[in-house]
CSV table of C-alpha atoms in Angstrom, one decimal:
chain,number,residue,atom,x,y,z
A,1,MET,CA,-0.1,0.0,-0.1
A,2,ASN,CA,1.4,3.7,-0.9
A,3,LEU,CA,1.5,6.5,1.1
A,4,ALA,CA,-1.7,8.0,-0.4
A,5,GLU,CA,-3.3,5.0,-0.2
A,6,SER,CA,-2.8,4.7,3.5
A,7,TYR,CA,-4.0,8.2,4.3
A,8,GLY,CA,-6.8,7.2,2.7
A,9,GLN,CA,-7.8,4.5,4.7
A,10,CYS,CA,-6.9,6.4,8.0
A,11,HIS,CA,-9.7,8.8,6.9
A,12,ARG,CA,-12.2,6.1,6.2
A,13,ILE,CA,-11.4,4.9,9.8
A,14,ALA,CA,-11.9,8.6,11.3
A,15,ARG,CA,-15.1,9.1,9.2
A,16,ALA,CA,-16.3,5.4,10.3
A,17,SER,CA,-16.1,6.2,14.1
A,18,HIS,CA,-18.9,9.4,13.8
A,19,SER,CA,-16.7,10.8,16.2
A,20,ASN,CA,-16.5,14.6,16.6
A,21,PHE,CA,-12.9,14.0,16.2
A,22,TYR,CA,-13.0,14.1,12.8
A,23,TYR,CA,-15.2,17.1,11.9
A,24,ALA,CA,-13.4,19.4,14.2
A,25,PHE,CA,-10.5,19.3,11.8
A,26,PHE,CA,-12.5,20.5,8.7
A,27,LEU,CA,-10.7,23.6,8.5
A,28,LEU,CA,-6.9,22.6,9.1
A,29,PRO,CA,-4.6,22.5,6.2
A,30,LYS,CA,-5.0,19.3,4.5
A,31,PRO,CA,-1.6,18.1,5.4
A,32,LYS,CA,-2.8,18.6,9.3
A,33,ARG,CA,-6.1,16.7,8.5
A,34,ASP,CA,-4.1,14.0,7.5
A,35,GLY,CA,-1.7,14.1,10.4
A,36,LEU,CA,-4.6,13.6,12.8
A,37,ALA,CA,-6.4,11.0,10.7
A,38,ALA,CA,-3.4,9.0,10.9
A,39,LEU,CA,-3.2,9.7,14.8
A,40,TYR,CA,-6.6,8.3,15.4
A,41,ALA,CA,-6.3,5.6,13.1
A,42,PHE,CA,-3.5,4.2,15.2
A,43,MET,CA,-5.2,5.4,18.3
A,44,ARG,CA,-8.1,3.4,17.2
A,45,LEU,CA,-5.8,0.5,16.0
A,46,VAL,CA,-4.3,0.2,19.6
A,47,ASP,CA,-7.6,0.2,21.5
A,48,ASP,CA,-9.5,-2.0,19.3
A,49,VAL,CA,-6.5,-4.5,19.9
A,50,ALA,CA,-6.8,-4.2,24.2
A,51,THR,CA,-10.9,-4.1,23.9
A,52,LYS,CA,-10.9,-7.7,21.6
A,53,ALA,CA,-8.1,-9.5,23.0
A,54,ARG,CA,-8.6,-8.4,26.5
A,55,THR,CA,-4.7,-10.0,26.9
A,56,TRP,CA,-1.2,-8.1,26.4
A,57,PRO,CA,1.8,-10.3,26.1
A,58,PRO,CA,4.4,-9.8,28.6
A,59,SER,CA,6.2,-5.7,27.7
A,60,SER,CA,3.6,-5.6,24.7
A,61,ALA,CA,6.4,-8.2,22.6
A,62,ALA,CA,3.9,-8.5,19.9
A,63,TRP,CA,3.6,-5.2,19.4
A,64,GLN,CA,7.0,-4.0,19.3
A,65,SER,CA,8.7,-7.3,17.2
A,66,GLY,CA,6.0,-6.1,14.5
A,67,ALA,CA,5.9,-2.3,14.5
A,68,PRO,CA,8.2,0.0,11.9
A,69,HIS,CA,11.4,0.7,13.3
A,70,SER,CA,10.6,4.1,13.4
A,71,ILE,CA,8.1,3.2,16.0
A,72,LYS,CA,10.4,0.7,17.7
A,73,PRO,CA,12.4,1.8,21.0
A,74,SER,CA,16.4,1.4,20.3
A,75,PRO,CA,18.0,-0.1,23.1
A,76,GLY,CA,20.6,2.3,24.4
A,77,LYS,CA,19.7,5.2,22.3
A,78,ASN,CA,17.2,8.1,22.9
A,79,ASN,CA,13.6,7.6,21.3
A,80,SER,CA,12.5,11.0,21.5
A,81,SER,CA,13.9,11.3,17.9
A,82,MET,CA,13.3,9.4,14.9
A,83,ALA,CA,15.8,7.1,13.5
A,84,ASN,CA,15.0,4.4,10.9
A,85,THR,CA,12.5,4.9,9.1
A,86,ALA,CA,12.4,1.1,7.6
A,87,MET,CA,9.2,-0.5,8.1
A,88,ALA,CA,9.1,-3.9,9.4
A,89,THR,CA,5.7,-6.5,9.1
A,90,PRO,CA,3.6,-5.7,11.1
A,91,ALA,CA,2.5,-8.2,13.8
A,92,SER,CA,-0.2,-10.6,13.2
A,93,SER,CA,-2.2,-9.4,16.1
A,94,LEU,CA,-2.4,-6.0,14.8
A,95,ASP,CA,-5.3,-6.9,12.2
A,96,GLY,CA,-5.3,-3.5,10.1
A,97,ALA,CA,-2.2,-2.5,11.0
A,98,ALA,CA,-0.2,-2.5,7.3
A,99,GLU,CA,-2.9,-0.1,6.1
A,100,ILE,CA,-1.9,2.9,8.4
A,101,LEU,CA,1.7,2.2,9.9
A,102,PRO,CA,2.9,4.0,6.7
A,103,ALA,CA,0.7,7.0,7.1
A,104,LEU,CA,1.6,7.1,11.0
A,105,VAL,CA,5.4,6.9,9.7
A,106,ASP,CA,5.1,9.4,7.8
A,107,THR,CA,3.6,12.1,10.1
A,108,MET,CA,5.9,11.6,12.8
A,109,GLN,CA,8.3,12.2,10.2
A,110,ARG,CA,6.7,15.3,8.7
A,111,TYR,CA,5.8,16.7,12.3
A,112,LYS,CA,9.1,15.4,14.4
A,113,MET,CA,7.0,13.6,16.4
A,114,PRO,CA,8.9,11.7,19.8
A,115,ARG,CA,8.5,8.4,19.0
A,116,ALA,CA,8.5,7.7,23.0
A,117,ILE,CA,5.1,9.4,22.9
A,118,LEU,CA,3.5,6.6,21.1
A,119,HIS,CA,5.3,4.1,23.3
A,120,ASP,CA,3.6,5.6,26.3
A,121,LEU,CA,0.5,5.5,24.6
A,122,ILE,CA,0.4,1.8,24.2
A,123,SER,CA,1.9,1.1,27.8
A,124,GLY,CA,-2.0,2.9,28.9
A,125,ALA,CA,-3.5,0.4,26.5
A,126,GLU,CA,-1.5,-2.3,28.8
A,127,MET,CA,-2.5,-1.1,31.7
A,128,ASP,CA,-6.2,-1.1,31.0
A,129,LEU,CA,-5.5,-4.6,30.4
A,130,THR,CA,-3.3,-5.6,33.7
A,131,VAL,CA,-3.7,-3.1,36.3
A,132,LYS,CA,-6.9,-3.5,38.2
A,133,THR,CA,-6.4,-1.1,41.1
A,134,TYR,CA,-4.1,2.4,41.4
A,135,PRO,CA,-3.1,3.0,45.0
A,136,THR,CA,-1.6,6.3,44.8
A,137,PHE,CA,-3.0,9.4,43.2
A,138,ASP,CA,0.6,9.6,41.5
A,139,ARG,CA,0.1,6.1,40.0
A,140,LEU,CA,-3.1,7.0,38.6
A,141,ARG,CA,-1.7,10.3,37.3
A,142,GLU,CA,0.8,8.3,34.7
A,143,TYR,CA,-2.4,6.3,33.6
A,144,CYS,CA,-3.8,9.6,32.7
A,145,TYR,CA,-0.9,10.7,31.1
A,146,ARG,CA,-0.4,7.5,28.8
A,147,VAL,CA,-3.8,7.4,27.6
A,148,ALA,CA,-5.3,11.2,27.4
A,149,GLY,CA,-1.6,13.2,28.0
A,150,THR,CA,0.1,11.6,25.0
A,151,VAL,CA,-3.3,12.4,22.9
A,152,GLY,CA,-2.7,16.1,23.7
A,153,LEU,CA,1.4,15.8,22.8
A,154,THR,CA,0.9,13.9,19.7
A,155,CYS,CA,-2.3,16.8,18.2
A,156,THR,CA,0.3,19.8,19.5
A,157,HIS,CA,3.3,18.5,17.1
A,158,VAL,CA,0.7,18.6,14.2
A,159,PHE,CA,-1.2,21.8,15.5
A,160,GLY,CA,2.2,23.3,15.8
A,161,PHE,CA,3.5,25.1,18.4
A,162,ARG,CA,6.7,27.9,19.0
A,163,ASP,CA,6.7,27.5,22.9
A,164,ALA,CA,7.8,24.4,24.3
A,165,ARG,CA,5.3,25.3,27.0
A,166,ALA,CA,2.7,24.3,24.6
A,167,LEU,CA,3.6,20.8,24.9
A,168,ASP,CA,3.6,21.4,29.2
A,169,LEU,CA,-0.1,23.0,28.4
A,170,ALA,CA,-1.3,20.1,25.7
A,171,GLU,CA,-0.5,17.5,28.6
A,172,LYS,CA,-2.1,19.0,31.2
A,173,LEU,CA,-5.3,19.6,29.3
A,174,GLY,CA,-5.3,15.8,28.7
A,175,LEU,CA,-5.1,14.7,32.2
A,176,ALA,CA,-7.2,17.0,33.2
A,177,PHE,CA,-10.0,15.7,30.4
A,178,GLN,CA,-9.4,12.1,31.7
A,179,LEU,CA,-9.5,12.9,35.6
A,180,THR,CA,-13.0,14.3,34.6
A,181,ASN,CA,-14.5,11.2,32.8
A,182,ILE,CA,-13.0,9.1,35.8
A,183,ILE,CA,-15.3,11.2,38.4
A,184,ARG,CA,-17.9,11.7,35.4
A,185,ASP,CA,-18.4,7.5,35.1
A,186,VAL,CA,-16.6,6.6,38.5
A,187,HIS,CA,-20.8,4.8,39.4
A,188,GLU,CA,-20.1,2.5,35.7
A,189,ASP,CA,-16.5,1.9,36.3
A,190,HIS,CA,-17.0,0.7,40.1
A,191,LYS,CA,-17.2,-2.9,39.0
A,192,LEU,CA,-14.4,-2.8,36.9
A,193,GLY,CA,-12.1,-1.9,39.7
A,194,ALA,CA,-12.5,2.1,40.2
A,195,PHE,CA,-10.1,3.8,39.6
A,196,ILE,CA,-10.0,6.0,42.5
A,197,PRO,CA,-6.8,5.4,44.3
A,198,ARG,CA,-7.0,3.1,47.1
A,199,GLY,CA,-5.1,5.4,49.5
A,200,ARG,CA,-8.1,7.4,49.4
A,201,PHE,CA,-11.0,4.8,50.6
A,202,GLN,CA,-9.3,4.5,54.5
A,203,ARG,CA,-9.2,8.3,54.5
A,204,TYR,CA,-12.7,8.6,53.3
A,205,GLY,CA,-14.0,5.5,54.9
A,206,VAL,CA,-15.5,4.1,51.7
A,207,SER,CA,-14.9,1.2,49.5
A,208,PRO,CA,-15.5,0.1,45.6
A,209,ALA,CA,-19.3,-0.9,46.5
A,210,ASP,CA,-20.0,2.6,47.6
A,211,PHE,CA,-19.5,4.2,44.5
A,212,GLY,CA,-21.7,1.9,42.8
A,213,ARG,CA,-24.6,2.9,45.3
A,214,ALA,CA,-28.0,4.8,43.6
A,215,GLU,CA,-27.2,7.5,46.5
A,216,ALA,CA,-23.6,9.0,46.7
A,217,THR,CA,-22.5,8.8,50.4
A,218,LEU,CA,-20.6,11.3,52.7
A,219,GLY,CA,-17.5,9.3,52.4
A,220,VAL,CA,-17.8,9.1,48.1
A,221,ARG,CA,-19.0,12.9,47.9
A,222,GLU,CA,-15.9,14.0,49.8
A,223,CYS,CA,-13.3,11.6,48.1
A,224,SER,CA,-15.2,12.8,44.6
A,225,LEU,CA,-14.1,16.5,45.9
A,226,ARG,CA,-10.6,15.6,47.0
A,227,ILE,CA,-10.0,14.1,42.9
A,228,ARG,CA,-11.9,17.5,41.7
A,229,THR,CA,-9.5,19.8,43.7
A,230,ARG,CA,-6.5,18.0,42.2
A,231,LEU,CA,-8.1,17.9,38.5
A,232,GLN,CA,-8.0,22.1,39.0
A,233,LEU,CA,-4.6,21.8,39.2
A,234,TYR,CA,-4.2,21.2,35.6
């Protein structure tokens, strides 16, 4: 598949999602729309693999064995810049990867996107499958960065920026969005192993089951308020 066909497939994936993400960027120049479509298709691929399989090889070995060299981590080297861009055969577990990876690699090169960000995003999907509880807020923050802060960072590279502080703000915005989603969905998510840090339970006298009650207890309200207070830092 050539590069134009790869970008075309990425756009089809983004359109088929019926997400506001795709239509929000219509006013951007075509190269930037292409870059965002490639990112979306890649993130959709990672999410689909995690959702369908519900298992993940140790250290994401299957992904690393089949990813393009430009995304693979290089032992002993700085992964913050692009290196070898030769393509490898995608792992068999990553259905559809062959169609989107050419566009993704081109986007990474075009916008000088550190590949370490994409590794962190993959690690976030791995955490969804392997981490059941978060003992501390710092551990939860790490998860939020990997699944949402990385999205802000990749998009900011495509948008373009003059001040390096833009990257810090983009990461914090992603963290704020993810923490907001956690607070919003805490009632529905409590059976999945609520994202509320376990250290908060004893402090506020609550249990995971309390977050699934029809009416929030005082402890649940205080615990949620504390997280909202932390959220305001971002």
